[in-house]
PDB file of C-alpha atoms and ligand atoms in Angstrom:
ATOM      1  CA  MET A 199      76.899 126.669 114.703  1.00 66.00           C
ATOM      2  CA  SER A 200      79.639 124.025 113.254  1.00 84.00           C
ATOM      3  CA  ASN A 201      78.385 120.543 111.839  1.00 92.00           C
ATOM      4  CA  PHE A 202      80.480 117.654 111.741  1.00 96.00           C
ATOM      5  CA  TYR A 203      80.447 114.716 109.745  1.00 97.00           C
ATOM      6  CA  CYS A 204      81.640 111.084 109.814  1.00 98.00           C
ATOM      7  CA  GLU A 205      84.017 110.570 107.185  1.00 97.00           C
ATOM      8  CA  TYR A 206      83.309 107.078 106.357  1.00 97.00           C
ATOM      9  CA  CYS A 207      79.422 107.573 105.478  1.00 97.00           C
ATOM     10  CA  GLY A 208      79.077 111.484 105.553  1.00 97.00           C
ATOM     11  CA  THR A 209      76.643 111.329 108.455  1.00 97.00           C
ATOM     12  CA  LYS A 210      76.434 114.842 109.765  1.00 96.00           C
ATOM     13  CA  ALA A 211      75.880 115.978 113.596  1.00 97.00           C
ATOM     14  CA  SER A 212      75.516 119.078 115.706  1.00 96.00           C
ATOM     15  CA  SER A 213      78.378 118.060 118.184  1.00 97.00           C
ATOM     16  CA  ILE A 214      80.959 114.997 117.643  1.00 97.00           C
ATOM     17  CA  ALA A 215      79.944 113.068 121.132  1.00 97.00           C
ATOM     18  CA  ASN A 216      76.171 112.571 118.742  1.00 97.00           C
ATOM     19  CA  LEU A 217      78.539 111.492 115.605  1.00 98.00           C
ATOM     20  CA  THR A 218      81.072 109.078 117.387  1.00 98.00           C
ATOM     21  CA  ALA A 219      77.680 107.610 120.059  1.00 98.00           C
ATOM     22  CA  ASN A 220      76.250 105.608 116.763  1.00 98.00           C
ATOM     23  CA  SER A 221      77.469 103.044 114.295  1.00 98.00           C
ATOM     24  CA  CYS A 222      78.634 103.288 111.193  1.00 98.00           C
ATOM     25  CA  HIS A 223      76.896 101.773 108.121  1.00 96.00           C
ATOM     26  CA  ARG A 224      80.209 102.345 106.075  1.00 95.00           C
ATOM     27  CA  HIS A 225      82.233 100.982 108.612  1.00 95.00           C
ATOM     28  CA  PRO A 226      86.058 100.091 107.016  1.00 91.00           C
ATOM     29  CA  ASN A 227      85.284  96.845 109.523  1.00 94.00           C
ATOM     30  CA  GLY A 228      82.162  96.231 107.543  1.00 94.00           C
ATOM     31  CA  SER A 229      78.517  97.771 108.592  1.00 95.00           C
ATOM     32  CA  ASN A 230      77.855  98.956 112.010  1.00 97.00           C
ATOM     33  CA  LYS A 231      81.079  97.012 113.132  1.00 98.00           C
ATOM     34  CA  GLY A 232      82.126 100.441 114.620  1.00 98.00           C
ATOM     35  CA  LYS A 233      81.049 103.927 115.261  1.00 98.00           C
ATOM     36  CA  HIS A 234      81.468 106.872 112.904  1.00 98.00           C
ATOM     37  CA  LYS A 235      85.034 108.893 112.547  1.00 98.00           C
ATOM     38  CA  LEU A 236      84.993 112.407 112.728  1.00 98.00           C
ATOM     39  CA  TYR A 237      86.105 113.760 109.811  1.00 98.00           C
ATOM     40  CA  GLU A 238      88.925 116.366 110.558  1.00 96.00           C
ATOM     41  CA  GLY A 239      89.077 118.597 107.360  1.00 94.00           C
ATOM     42  CA  SER A 240      87.130 121.383 107.410  1.00 91.00           C
ATOM     43  CA  GLU A 241      83.527 121.821 105.857  1.00 90.00           C
ATOM     44  CA  LYS A 242      84.148 122.681 101.498  1.00 93.00           C
ATOM     45  CA  SER A 243      81.688 123.416  98.968  1.00 95.00           C
ATOM     46  CA  LYS A 244      83.429 120.650  97.064  1.00 97.00           C
ATOM     47  CA  TYR A 245      84.937 116.834  98.662  1.00 98.00           C
ATOM     48  CA  SER A 246      87.589 115.095  96.745  1.00 98.00           C
ATOM     49  CA  CYS A 247      88.978 111.474  96.470  1.00 98.00           C
ATOM     50  CA  LYS A 248      92.319 111.039  98.375  1.00 97.00           C
ATOM     51  CA  TYR A 249      92.668 108.155  95.827  1.00 98.00           C
ATOM     52  CA  CYS A 250      91.809 109.523  92.772  1.00 98.00           C
ATOM     53  CA  GLY A 251      90.838 112.947  92.850  1.00 98.00           C
ATOM     54  CA  ASN A 252      87.311 112.528  91.778  1.00 98.00           C
ATOM     55  CA  SER A 253      84.810 114.952  93.666  1.00 98.00           C
ATOM     56  CA  ALA A 254      81.191 115.554  95.214  1.00 98.00           C
ATOM     57  CA  SER A 255      79.103 117.962  96.893  1.00 97.00           C
ATOM     58  CA  THR A 256      78.801 116.222  99.879  1.00 97.00           C
ATOM     59  CA  ILE A 257      81.088 113.573 101.715  1.00 98.00           C
ATOM     60  CA  SER A 258      78.428 111.045 101.306  1.00 97.00           C
ATOM     61  CA  ASN A 259      77.935 111.332  97.787  1.00 97.00           C
ATOM     62  CA  LEU A 260      81.617 111.014  97.260  1.00 98.00           C
ATOM     63  CA  VAL A 261      82.262 108.161  98.880  1.00 97.00           C
ATOM     64  CA  ALA A 262      78.805 106.118  98.227  1.00 96.00           C
ATOM     65  CA  ASN A 263      80.312 105.399  94.791  1.00 96.00           C
ATOM     66  CA  SER A 264      83.488 102.612  93.891  1.00 97.00           C
ATOM     67  CA  CYS A 265      87.156 103.900  93.555  1.00 98.00           C
ATOM     68  CA  HIS A 266      89.193 102.714  90.480  1.00 98.00           C
ATOM     69  CA  ARG A 267      92.347 103.959  92.170  1.00 98.00           C
ATOM     70  CA  HIS A 268      91.043 102.251  95.785  1.00 97.00           C
ATOM     71  CA  PRO A 269      94.634 100.873  97.349  1.00 96.00           C
ATOM     72  CA  ASP A 270      93.103  97.470  97.858  1.00 96.00           C
ATOM     73  CA  GLY A 271      92.160  97.284  93.933  1.00 97.00           C
ATOM     74  CA  SER A 272      90.588  99.245  91.179  1.00 97.00           C
ATOM     75  CA  ASN A 273      86.964  99.274  92.158  1.00 96.00           C
ATOM     76  CA  LYS A 274      87.235  97.110  95.774  1.00 95.00           C
ATOM     77  CA  GLY A 275      86.431  99.805  98.266  1.00 93.00           C
ATOM     78  CA  LYS A 276      84.989 103.612  97.800  1.00 95.00           C
ATOM     79  CA  HIS A 277      86.497 106.855  97.606  1.00 97.00           C
ATOM     80  CA  ALA A 278      88.376 108.233 100.636  1.00 97.00           C
ATOM     81  CA  VAL A 279      87.325 111.831 101.317  1.00 97.00           C
ATOM     82  CA  ALA A 280      91.115 114.092 101.163  1.00 97.00           C
ATOM     83  CA  LEU A 281      90.780 116.566 104.500  1.00 94.00           C
TER      84      LEU A 281
HETATM   85 ZN1  LIG B 345      79.854 106.701 109.235  1.00 77.36          ZN
HETATM   86 ZN1  LIG B 346      88.560 107.535  94.578  1.00 77.36          ZN
END
């Protein structure tokens, strides 16, 4: 059985349907302004930010922190998980 994760917040669900049924508190349009988005990469022991290369052991730990290389400006957004 595999797990499915939200790309924005790292929430884990047992099916894609369960994941995308619920609002995401870290949605880019604003907190709970949209649903969780499926992370389409594979499950890893370490996840890296696609902007700066920082890594964390879970998606939720990675995306919780500001990114100094965010495209909107230094620390203007959170790390984004690379596939
Ligand atoms: Zn989410
Ligand atoms: Zn980053």
